mmCIF file of C-alpha atoms in Angstrom:
data_model
loop_
_atom_site.group_PDB
_atom_site.id
_atom_site.type_symbol
_atom_site.label_atom_id
_atom_site.label_comp_id
_atom_site.label_asym_id
_atom_site.label_seq_id
_atom_site.Cartn_x
_atom_site.Cartn_y
_atom_site.Cartn_z
ATOM 1 C CA MET A 1 7.715 13.387 -57.092
ATOM 2 C CA LEU A 2 9.125 15.650 -54.481
ATOM 3 C CA THR A 3 12.003 17.708 -55.652
ATOM 4 C CA SER A 4 15.274 17.570 -53.819
ATOM 5 C CA ALA A 5 15.641 21.309 -53.775
ATOM 6 C CA GLY A 6 14.181 23.690 -51.203
ATOM 7 C CA PRO A 7 13.836 27.451 -50.967
ATOM 8 C CA VAL A 8 16.990 27.797 -48.867
ATOM 9 C CA MET A 9 19.108 25.193 -50.641
ATOM 10 C CA ALA A 10 21.772 27.829 -51.071
ATOM 11 C CA GLY A 11 22.884 26.951 -47.578
ATOM 12 C CA GLY A 12 24.844 24.084 -49.116
ATOM 13 C CA GLN A 13 25.401 20.704 -47.501
ATOM 14 C CA VAL A 14 26.528 22.000 -44.122
ATOM 15 C CA LEU A 15 23.196 23.422 -43.039
ATOM 16 C CA PRO A 16 21.212 20.146 -43.447
ATOM 17 C CA VAL A 17 23.875 18.216 -41.510
ATOM 18 C CA VAL A 18 23.802 20.769 -38.685
ATOM 19 C CA LEU A 19 20.010 20.712 -38.511
ATOM 20 C CA VAL A 20 19.866 16.888 -38.560
ATOM 21 C CA ALA A 21 22.472 16.718 -35.777
ATOM 22 C CA GLY A 22 20.556 19.300 -33.785
ATOM 23 C CA LEU A 23 17.286 17.406 -34.192
ATOM 24 C CA ALA A 24 18.946 14.120 -33.174
ATOM 25 C CA ALA A 25 20.443 15.767 -30.078
ATOM 26 C CA TRP A 26 17.089 17.360 -29.201
ATOM 27 C CA TYR A 27 15.363 13.996 -29.516
ATOM 28 C CA ALA A 28 18.021 12.285 -27.361
ATOM 29 C CA VAL A 29 17.720 14.917 -24.629
ATOM 30 C CA TRP A 30 13.973 14.350 -24.278
ATOM 31 C CA PHE A 31 13.728 10.590 -24.742
ATOM 32 C CA VAL A 32 17.110 9.118 -23.761
ATOM 33 C CA LEU A 33 18.822 11.333 -21.201
ATOM 34 C CA ARG A 34 15.666 12.196 -19.220
ATOM 35 C CA THR A 35 12.527 10.369 -18.152
ATOM 36 C CA PRO A 36 9.949 10.455 -20.964
ATOM 37 C CA PRO A 37 6.782 12.427 -20.139
ATOM 38 C CA THR A 38 3.790 10.483 -18.925
ATOM 39 C CA SER A 39 1.042 9.391 -21.266
ATOM 40 C CA GLY A 40 -1.056 12.298 -22.508
ATOM 41 C CA ASP A 41 1.439 14.921 -21.296
ATOM 42 C CA VAL A 42 2.745 16.790 -24.372
ATOM 43 C CA PRO A 43 5.696 19.060 -23.424
ATOM 44 C CA LEU A 44 5.436 22.377 -25.239
ATOM 45 C CA PRO A 45 9.234 23.114 -25.145
ATOM 46 C CA TYR A 46 9.948 19.841 -26.924
ATOM 47 C CA MET A 47 7.300 20.480 -29.579
ATOM 48 C CA LEU A 48 8.508 24.035 -30.264
ATOM 49 C CA GLY A 49 12.194 23.134 -30.442
ATOM 50 C CA GLY A 50 11.699 20.006 -32.512
ATOM 51 C CA GLY A 51 9.175 21.733 -34.784
ATOM 52 C CA LEU A 52 11.526 24.626 -35.553
ATOM 53 C CA LEU A 53 14.407 22.282 -36.371
ATOM 54 C CA TRP A 54 12.145 20.235 -38.627
ATOM 55 C CA LEU A 55 10.846 23.335 -40.423
ATOM 56 C CA GLY A 56 14.437 24.336 -41.054
ATOM 57 C CA LEU A 57 15.190 20.961 -42.643
ATOM 58 C CA PHE A 58 11.931 21.067 -44.551
ATOM 59 C CA ALA A 59 12.817 24.459 -45.985
ATOM 60 C CA VAL A 60 16.236 23.191 -47.078
ATOM 61 C CA ASP A 61 15.004 20.046 -48.820
ATOM 62 C CA SER A 62 11.578 18.519 -49.369
ATOM 63 C CA SER A 63 13.022 15.066 -48.711
ATOM 64 C CA PHE A 64 13.002 15.961 -45.012
ATOM 65 C CA LEU A 65 9.205 16.139 -45.000
ATOM 66 C CA VAL A 66 8.877 12.737 -43.334
ATOM 67 C CA VAL A 67 11.323 13.782 -40.603
ATOM 68 C CA GLY A 68 8.436 15.682 -39.060
ATOM 69 C CA LEU A 69 6.925 12.357 -38.119
ATOM 70 C CA SER A 70 9.882 11.624 -35.834
ATOM 71 C CA VAL A 71 9.079 14.849 -33.984
ATOM 72 C CA LEU A 72 5.309 14.400 -33.711
ATOM 73 C CA VAL A 73 4.698 10.639 -33.793
ATOM 74 C CA PRO A 74 5.756 9.960 -30.151
ATOM 75 C CA TYR A 75 2.628 11.870 -29.081
ATOM 76 C CA CYS A 76 0.251 11.126 -31.951
ATOM 77 C CA MET A 77 -1.308 8.196 -30.101
ATOM 78 C CA ASP A 78 -1.687 10.051 -26.808
ATOM 79 C CA ALA A 79 -2.983 13.402 -28.091
ATOM 80 C CA VAL A 80 -5.278 13.556 -31.119
ATOM 81 C CA ARG A 81 -4.482 17.231 -31.685
ATOM 82 C CA VAL A 82 -0.778 16.409 -32.108
ATOM 83 C CA GLY A 83 -1.637 13.692 -34.616
ATOM 84 C CA LEU A 84 -3.842 16.054 -36.585
ATOM 85 C CA VAL A 85 -1.072 18.668 -36.592
ATOM 86 C CA ALA A 86 1.301 16.041 -37.988
ATOM 87 C CA VAL A 87 -1.164 15.077 -40.713
ATOM 88 C CA VAL A 88 -1.973 18.654 -41.735
ATOM 89 C CA SER A 89 1.704 19.667 -41.614
ATOM 90 C CA CYS A 90 2.814 16.819 -43.860
ATOM 91 C CA ALA A 91 -0.038 17.298 -46.361
ATOM 92 C CA GLY A 92 0.377 21.081 -46.440
ATOM 93 C CA GLY A 93 4.141 20.801 -46.669
ATOM 94 C CA TRP A 94 3.905 18.465 -49.622
ATOM 95 C CA LEU A 95 1.570 20.850 -51.467
ATOM 96 C CA TRP A 96 3.795 23.803 -50.597
ATOM 97 C CA HIS A 97 6.852 22.078 -52.092
ATOM 98 C CA ARG A 98 4.899 21.084 -55.187
ATOM 99 C CA TYR A 99 3.967 24.705 -55.677
ATOM 100 C CA HIS A 100 7.569 25.799 -55.096
ATOM 101 C CA ALA A 101 8.877 23.271 -57.597
ATOM 102 C CA THR A 102 6.324 23.708 -60.409
ATOM 103 C CA GLY A 103 4.769 27.076 -59.755
ATOM 104 C CA SER A 104 1.278 25.594 -59.564
ATOM 105 C CA ILE A 105 -0.789 22.891 -57.881
ATOM 106 C CA THR A 106 -3.229 20.681 -59.758
ATOM 107 C CA TRP A 107 -6.617 19.569 -58.448
ATOM 108 C CA THR A 108 -5.374 15.988 -58.632
ATOM 109 C CA GLU A 109 -2.549 16.785 -56.216
ATOM 110 C CA ILE A 110 -4.960 18.570 -53.886
ATOM 111 C CA ALA A 111 -7.323 15.584 -53.979
ATOM 112 C CA ILE A 112 -4.467 13.148 -53.310
ATOM 113 C CA SER A 113 -3.157 15.173 -50.363
ATOM 114 C CA ALA A 114 -6.699 15.535 -48.967
ATOM 115 C CA MET A 115 -7.343 11.773 -49.202
ATOM 116 C CA VAL A 116 -3.998 11.000 -47.564
ATOM 117 C CA ALA A 117 -4.706 13.537 -44.809
ATOM 118 C CA ILE A 118 -8.197 12.112 -44.171
ATOM 119 C CA SER A 119 -6.878 8.546 -44.099
ATOM 120 C CA ALA A 120 -4.016 9.456 -41.801
ATOM 121 C CA GLY A 121 -6.321 11.481 -39.525
ATOM 122 C CA THR A 122 -8.703 8.537 -39.288
ATOM 123 C CA ALA A 123 -5.793 6.252 -38.414
ATOM 124 C CA VAL A 124 -4.629 8.674 -35.723
ATOM 125 C CA GLY A 125 -8.115 8.785 -34.207
ATOM 126 C CA TYR A 126 -8.423 5.008 -34.281
ATOM 127 C CA PHE A 127 -5.069 4.348 -32.663
ATOM 128 C CA ASN A 128 -5.787 7.031 -30.074
ATOM 129 C CA SER A 129 -9.054 5.298 -29.135
ATOM 130 C CA VAL A 130 -7.184 1.978 -28.917
ATOM 131 C CA ALA A 131 -4.593 3.595 -26.634
ATOM 132 C CA GLN A 132 -7.328 5.056 -24.425
ATOM 133 C CA GLN A 133 -9.097 1.697 -24.217
ATOM 134 C CA SER A 134 -5.791 0.089 -23.290
ATOM 135 C CA ASP A 135 -5.230 2.649 -20.515
ATOM 136 C CA GLU A 136 -8.773 2.146 -19.250
ATOM 137 C CA ARG A 137 -8.346 -1.631 -19.320
ATOM 138 C CA LYS A 138 -5.081 -1.320 -17.378
ATOM 139 C CA ARG A 139 -6.787 0.911 -14.804
ATOM 140 C CA LEU A 140 -9.647 -1.575 -14.391
ATOM 141 C CA ILE A 141 -7.204 -4.473 -14.083
ATOM 142 C CA ASP A 142 -5.237 -2.580 -11.401
ATOM 143 C CA GLU A 143 -8.462 -1.841 -9.493
ATOM 144 C CA LEU A 144 -9.531 -5.480 -9.805
ATOM 145 C CA GLN A 145 -6.174 -6.687 -8.507
ATOM 146 C CA ALA A 146 -6.348 -4.251 -5.593
ATOM 147 C CA ALA A 147 -9.885 -5.427 -4.774
ATOM 148 C CA GLN A 148 -8.811 -9.067 -4.990
ATOM 149 C CA GLU A 149 -5.842 -8.422 -2.712
ATOM 150 C CA ALA A 150 -8.077 -6.615 -0.211
ATOM 151 C CA ARG A 151 -10.576 -9.462 -0.336
ATOM 152 C CA ALA A 152 -7.797 -12.023 0.143
ATOM 153 C CA VAL A 153 -6.530 -10.114 3.180
ATOM 154 C CA ALA A 154 -10.043 -9.909 4.634
ATOM 155 C CA GLU A 155 -10.676 -13.619 4.001
ATOM 156 C CA ARG A 156 -7.325 -14.539 5.512
ATOM 157 C CA GLN A 157 -8.029 -12.455 8.599
ATOM 158 C CA ALA A 158 -11.520 -13.935 8.870
ATOM 159 C CA GLY A 159 -10.044 -17.409 8.515
ATOM 160 C CA VAL A 160 -7.470 -16.741 11.213
ATOM 161 C CA ALA A 161 -10.148 -15.358 13.540
ATOM 162 C CA ALA A 162 -12.406 -18.372 12.879
ATOM 163 C CA GLU A 163 -9.520 -20.778 13.514
ATOM 164 C CA ARG A 164 -8.687 -19.041 16.786
ATOM 165 C CA GLN A 165 -12.319 -19.330 17.853
ATOM 166 C CA ARG A 166 -12.331 -23.014 16.929
ATOM 167 C CA LEU A 167 -9.133 -23.657 18.888
ATOM 168 C CA ALA A 168 -10.524 -21.788 21.877
ATOM 169 C CA ARG A 169 -13.703 -23.906 21.821
ATOM 170 C CA ASP A 170 -11.774 -27.150 21.391
ATOM 171 C CA ILE A 171 -9.364 -26.359 24.222
ATOM 172 C CA HIS A 172 -12.209 -25.261 26.469
ATOM 173 C CA ASP A 173 -14.342 -28.324 25.704
ATOM 174 C CA SER A 174 -11.493 -30.831 26.012
ATOM 175 C CA LEU A 175 -8.455 -29.786 28.036
ATOM 176 C CA THR A 176 -10.069 -27.187 30.310
ATOM 177 C CA GLN A 177 -13.058 -29.334 31.128
ATOM 178 C CA GLY A 178 -10.798 -32.350 31.580
ATOM 179 C CA PHE A 179 -8.484 -30.517 33.992
ATOM 180 C CA ALA A 180 -11.496 -29.217 35.899
ATOM 181 C CA SER A 181 -12.811 -32.794 36.304
ATOM 182 C CA VAL A 182 -9.403 -34.061 37.433
ATOM 183 C CA VAL A 183 -9.192 -31.234 40.007
ATOM 184 C CA MET A 184 -12.568 -32.231 41.417
ATOM 185 C CA LEU A 185 -11.532 -35.881 41.627
ATOM 186 C CA LEU A 186 -8.213 -35.043 43.279
ATOM 187 C CA GLU A 187 -9.912 -32.744 45.785
ATOM 188 C CA ALA A 188 -12.297 -35.576 46.675
ATOM 189 C CA ALA A 189 -9.365 -37.954 47.048
ATOM 190 C CA GLN A 190 -7.467 -35.441 49.169
ATOM 191 C CA ALA A 191 -10.427 -35.251 51.553
ATOM 192 C CA THR A 192 -9.925 -38.940 52.326
ATOM 193 C CA LEU A 193 -6.107 -38.824 52.193
ATOM 194 C CA PRO A 194 -5.214 -35.347 53.474
ATOM 195 C CA ASP A 195 -1.540 -36.029 54.138
ATOM 196 C CA ASN A 196 -0.651 -37.701 50.854
ATOM 197 C CA LYS A 197 2.310 -35.762 49.422
ATOM 198 C CA HIS A 198 2.030 -37.097 45.865
ATOM 199 C CA LEU A 199 -1.687 -36.392 45.806
ATOM 200 C CA SER A 200 -1.100 -32.795 46.864
ATOM 201 C CA GLN A 201 1.556 -32.360 44.163
ATOM 202 C CA ALA A 202 -0.761 -33.816 41.518
ATOM 203 C CA LEU A 203 -3.569 -31.493 42.620
ATOM 204 C CA ARG A 204 -1.303 -28.454 42.471
ATOM 205 C CA ALA A 205 0.020 -29.376 39.020
ATOM 206 C CA THR A 206 -3.501 -29.974 37.731
ATOM 207 C CA ARG A 207 -4.718 -26.635 39.049
ATOM 208 C CA GLU A 208 -1.772 -24.900 37.375
ATOM 209 C CA ASN A 209 -2.531 -26.599 34.067
ATOM 210 C CA LEU A 210 -6.214 -25.720 34.415
ATOM 211 C CA ALA A 211 -5.271 -22.067 34.927
ATOM 212 C CA GLU A 212 -2.906 -22.223 31.949
ATOM 213 C CA SER A 213 -5.541 -23.741 29.662
ATOM 214 C CA ARG A 214 -7.973 -21.021 30.683
ATOM 215 C CA ARG A 215 -5.321 -18.405 29.970
ATOM 216 C CA VAL A 216 -4.779 -19.862 26.488
ATOM 217 C CA VAL A 217 -8.518 -19.831 25.812
ATOM 218 C CA GLN A 218 -8.689 -16.218 27.000
ATOM 219 C CA ALA A 219 -5.755 -15.298 24.759
ATOM 220 C CA LEU A 220 -7.429 -16.860 21.730
ATOM 221 C CA ARG A 221 -10.805 -15.284 22.439
ATOM 222 C CA PRO A 222 -10.638 -12.064 24.494
ATOM 223 C CA GLY A 223 -13.770 -11.900 26.609
ATOM 224 C CA ASP A 224 -13.731 -8.116 26.953
ATOM 225 C CA LEU A 225 -14.241 -7.705 23.225
ATOM 226 C CA ASP A 226 -17.231 -10.038 23.279
ATOM 227 C CA GLU A 227 -19.015 -7.504 25.494
ATOM 228 C CA CYS A 228 -17.723 -4.173 24.160
ATOM 229 C CA GLY A 229 -15.398 -2.546 21.642
ATOM 230 C CA LEU A 230 -11.682 -1.912 21.841
ATOM 231 C CA PRO A 231 -11.856 1.545 23.502
ATOM 232 C CA GLU A 232 -13.995 0.270 26.389
ATOM 233 C CA ALA A 233 -11.842 -2.869 26.710
ATOM 234 C CA LEU A 234 -8.758 -0.658 27.111
ATOM 235 C CA GLU A 235 -10.538 1.443 29.724
ATOM 236 C CA ARG A 236 -11.414 -1.727 31.660
ATOM 237 C CA LEU A 237 -7.792 -2.852 31.424
ATOM 238 C CA SER A 238 -6.456 0.387 32.900
ATOM 239 C CA GLY A 239 -9.223 0.368 35.522
ATOM 240 C CA ARG A 240 -8.288 -3.146 36.692
ATOM 241 C CA LEU A 241 -4.634 -2.167 36.842
ATOM 242 C CA SER A 242 -5.456 0.774 39.118
ATOM 243 C CA ASP A 243 -7.800 -1.255 41.331
ATOM 244 C CA GLU A 244 -5.429 -4.201 41.757
ATOM 245 C CA THR A 245 -2.079 -2.390 42.136
ATOM 246 C CA GLY A 246 -2.784 1.233 43.016
ATOM 247 C CA ILE A 247 -0.903 2.405 39.919
ATOM 248 C CA ALA A 248 -2.389 5.587 38.440
ATOM 249 C CA ALA A 249 -3.543 4.123 35.127
ATOM 250 C CA HIS A 250 -5.940 5.677 32.637
ATOM 251 C CA THR A 251 -6.982 5.382 28.963
ATOM 252 C CA VAL A 252 -7.144 8.218 26.418
ATOM 253 C CA ILE A 253 -9.092 7.926 23.142
ATOM 254 C CA THR A 254 -8.421 10.535 20.415
ATOM 255 C CA GLY A 255 -9.809 11.047 16.923
ATOM 256 C CA ALA A 256 -12.959 9.818 15.198
ATOM 257 C CA LEU A 257 -13.643 6.148 15.875
ATOM 258 C CA GLN A 258 -12.988 3.837 12.923
ATOM 259 C CA PRO A 259 -14.382 0.320 12.526
ATOM 260 C CA LEU A 260 -11.843 -2.443 13.092
ATOM 261 C CA ASP A 261 -12.378 -6.109 12.393
ATOM 262 C CA ALA A 262 -12.411 -8.587 15.280
ATOM 263 C CA GLN A 263 -8.868 -9.832 14.768
ATOM 264 C CA ALA A 264 -7.357 -6.349 14.626
ATOM 265 C CA GLN A 265 -9.139 -5.380 17.867
ATOM 266 C CA ALA A 266 -8.073 -8.630 19.539
ATOM 267 C CA GLU A 267 -4.414 -8.223 18.576
ATOM 268 C CA LEU A 268 -4.287 -4.594 19.711
ATOM 269 C CA LEU A 269 -5.899 -5.550 23.015
ATOM 270 C CA ARG A 270 -3.391 -8.383 23.493
ATOM 271 C CA VAL A 271 -0.507 -5.993 22.837
ATOM 272 C CA ALA A 272 -1.945 -3.600 25.432
ATOM 273 C CA GLN A 273 -2.392 -6.437 27.949
ATOM 274 C CA GLU A 274 1.184 -7.633 27.448
ATOM 275 C CA ALA A 275 2.587 -4.108 27.762
ATOM 276 C CA VAL A 276 0.542 -3.461 30.923
ATOM 277 C CA ALA A 277 1.647 -6.795 32.368
ATOM 278 C CA ASN A 278 5.302 -5.890 31.741
ATOM 279 C CA ALA A 279 4.827 -2.495 33.394
ATOM 280 C CA ARG A 280 3.089 -4.161 36.321
ATOM 281 C CA ARG A 281 5.666 -6.897 36.896
ATOM 282 C CA HIS A 282 8.994 -5.342 35.919
ATOM 283 C CA ALA A 283 8.874 -1.565 35.550
ATOM 284 C CA GLY A 284 7.993 -0.417 39.070
ATOM 285 C CA ALA A 285 5.848 2.258 37.452
ATOM 286 C CA GLU A 286 3.653 4.768 39.269
ATOM 287 C CA ARG A 287 1.720 5.911 36.184
ATOM 288 C CA VAL A 288 0.584 3.999 33.095
ATOM 289 C CA THR A 289 -1.215 5.665 30.162
ATOM 290 C CA LEU A 290 -2.954 3.815 27.354
ATOM 291 C CA THR A 291 -3.643 6.013 24.300
ATOM 292 C CA LEU A 292 -5.699 4.865 21.332
ATOM 293 C CA SER A 293 -5.465 7.378 18.452
ATOM 294 C CA TYR A 294 -7.653 7.234 15.357
ATOM 295 C CA MET A 295 -5.899 9.205 12.609
ATOM 296 C CA GLU A 296 -6.704 9.708 8.951
ATOM 297 C CA ASP A 297 -4.232 7.081 7.782
ATOM 298 C CA LEU A 298 -3.372 5.209 10.985
ATOM 299 C CA VAL A 299 -4.773 3.690 14.132
ATOM 300 C CA VAL A 300 -2.116 3.881 16.834
ATOM 301 C CA LEU A 301 -2.076 2.327 20.291
ATOM 302 C CA ASP A 302 0.685 3.335 22.674
ATOM 303 C CA VAL A 303 1.219 2.212 26.254
ATOM 304 C CA HIS A 304 3.530 4.435 28.309
ATOM 305 C CA ASP A 305 4.820 3.890 31.827
ATOM 306 C CA ASP A 306 7.125 5.994 33.977
ATOM 307 C CA GLY A 307 8.989 2.999 35.384
ATOM 308 C CA GLY A 308 12.642 2.033 35.394
ATOM 309 C CA GLY A 309 12.836 1.430 31.636
ATOM 310 C CA PHE A 310 15.224 -0.920 29.855
ATOM 311 C CA ASP A 311 17.526 -1.243 26.847
ATOM 312 C CA PRO A 312 15.298 -2.139 23.849
ATOM 313 C CA GLU A 313 18.179 -3.719 21.933
ATOM 314 C CA ARG A 314 19.025 -6.100 24.744
ATOM 315 C CA ALA A 315 15.364 -6.907 25.335
ATOM 316 C CA ALA A 316 14.496 -7.308 21.622
ATOM 317 C CA SER A 317 14.812 -11.088 21.819
ATOM 318 C CA GLY A 318 12.577 -11.275 24.885
ATOM 319 C CA HIS A 319 9.549 -13.510 24.641
ATOM 320 C CA GLY A 320 6.967 -10.827 25.411
ATOM 321 C CA LEU A 321 8.255 -8.263 22.905
ATOM 322 C CA SER A 322 8.625 -10.934 20.230
ATOM 323 C CA ILE A 323 5.025 -12.042 20.703
ATOM 324 C CA MET A 324 3.738 -8.455 20.500
ATOM 325 C CA ARG A 325 5.758 -7.814 17.335
ATOM 326 C CA GLU A 326 4.497 -11.050 15.753
ATOM 327 C CA ARG A 327 0.898 -10.128 16.597
ATOM 328 C CA MET A 328 1.196 -6.800 14.781
ATOM 329 C CA GLU A 329 3.057 -8.210 11.781
ATOM 330 C CA GLN A 330 0.360 -10.873 11.421
ATOM 331 C CA ILE A 331 -2.272 -8.207 10.711
ATOM 332 C CA GLY A 332 -0.007 -5.922 8.666
ATOM 333 C CA GLY A 333 0.921 -3.512 11.446
ATOM 334 C CA THR A 334 4.152 -2.489 13.156
ATOM 335 C CA LEU A 335 5.443 -2.381 16.707
ATOM 336 C CA LEU A 336 7.916 0.166 18.064
ATOM 337 C CA VAL A 337 9.455 0.124 21.547
ATOM 338 C CA GLU A 338 10.980 3.306 22.968
ATOM 339 C CA SER A 339 12.788 3.068 26.282
ATOM 340 C CA ALA A 340 16.018 3.691 28.117
ATOM 341 C CA PRO A 341 17.222 2.722 31.604
ATOM 342 C CA GLY A 342 15.607 5.064 34.096
ATOM 343 C CA ALA A 343 13.446 6.813 31.462
ATOM 344 C CA GLY A 344 10.290 4.703 31.385
ATOM 345 C CA ALA A 345 9.015 2.812 28.348
ATOM 346 C CA THR A 346 6.540 3.321 25.519
ATOM 347 C CA VAL A 347 5.164 0.531 23.333
ATOM 348 C CA VAL A 348 3.645 1.832 20.078
ATOM 349 C CA ALA A 349 1.488 -0.432 17.882
ATOM 350 C CA SER A 350 0.153 0.999 14.610
ATOM 351 C CA LEU A 351 -2.095 -0.173 11.789
ATOM 352 C CA PRO A 352 -1.936 1.703 8.443
ATOM 353 C CA ALA A 353 -5.005 2.812 6.541
ATOM 354 C CA ALA A 354 -4.385 0.248 3.778
ATOM 355 C CA VAL A 355 -4.767 -2.572 6.294
ATOM 356 C CA LEU A 356 -7.854 -0.984 7.815
ATOM 357 C CA SER A 357 -9.575 -0.556 4.438
ATOM 358 C CA GLY A 358 -8.678 -4.122 3.565
ATOM 359 C CA ALA A 359 -10.159 -5.344 6.838
ATOM 360 C CA ARG A 360 -13.421 -3.546 6.113
#
């Protein structure tokens, strides 16, 4: 049996109470009032402070031997060395108190303490391996979930792109071809009835619907991207704007090119086309600059014009800006519009690296 007396028992009953209160406060500071350290991170200040308080209690009374476990156990499973220190400290402390109480230590007591220490050390090693396996399993599960999410995003984007292609083919093979046939028939009829008002109106309406169906097909399947990549498609867009309007338009490509999936390229091109169309129709701009920037964690497209500008808050509900914003949100990107009356306008579309890696 452990004796209740210790080498400094002369301190009376006040000293144990003070040390217990100090140890409880020390424990509360580290595990209640502040964020506990991460797994495997053993704070040296905590170990030194708690260890000294425990040694003080241990010196007062051998009954406080097990209190050392409250100091060391929180880290026994994360750090084998801490667990071994706890085992050796408890076994050595028990033998030390036996010697203090009786003046000698028997071989039986040494054997018992050694067997307890070996058993406890084995338990510490086992539970530490279980904790490590648990951490490794959690890491693998997190990686698997991230891979599954990336695959789901890629499959969803591929599905959206395939559905857009299917819609484009169906519209082209049905509505567009049908409108084209009706136009031919109406033109033939107009040749025999040149002054028929209703026939002329029907021909005009059919031509408008034919042009609209072709525009929808083009929006679903951008032809420029079928022939080249996004940078060249943007250069063609600025080149056409200059040729058709005389506006000084040019494209700037910065950074190392990164692969983008078909849908991401199509949506960025559509945003550029819509922004250029707005600058062409409404801004009265003299210069338009398209900049495609490949950064480490972003791909950014911005379209700037030096036109009359507008109030972004008042124009936020506009059809064109809403469509551009929806296009970017659909692929996980963002759209920002910077403008003010008389100060030009800049449309900024960005895709983060997480979306890009998921697309690949």
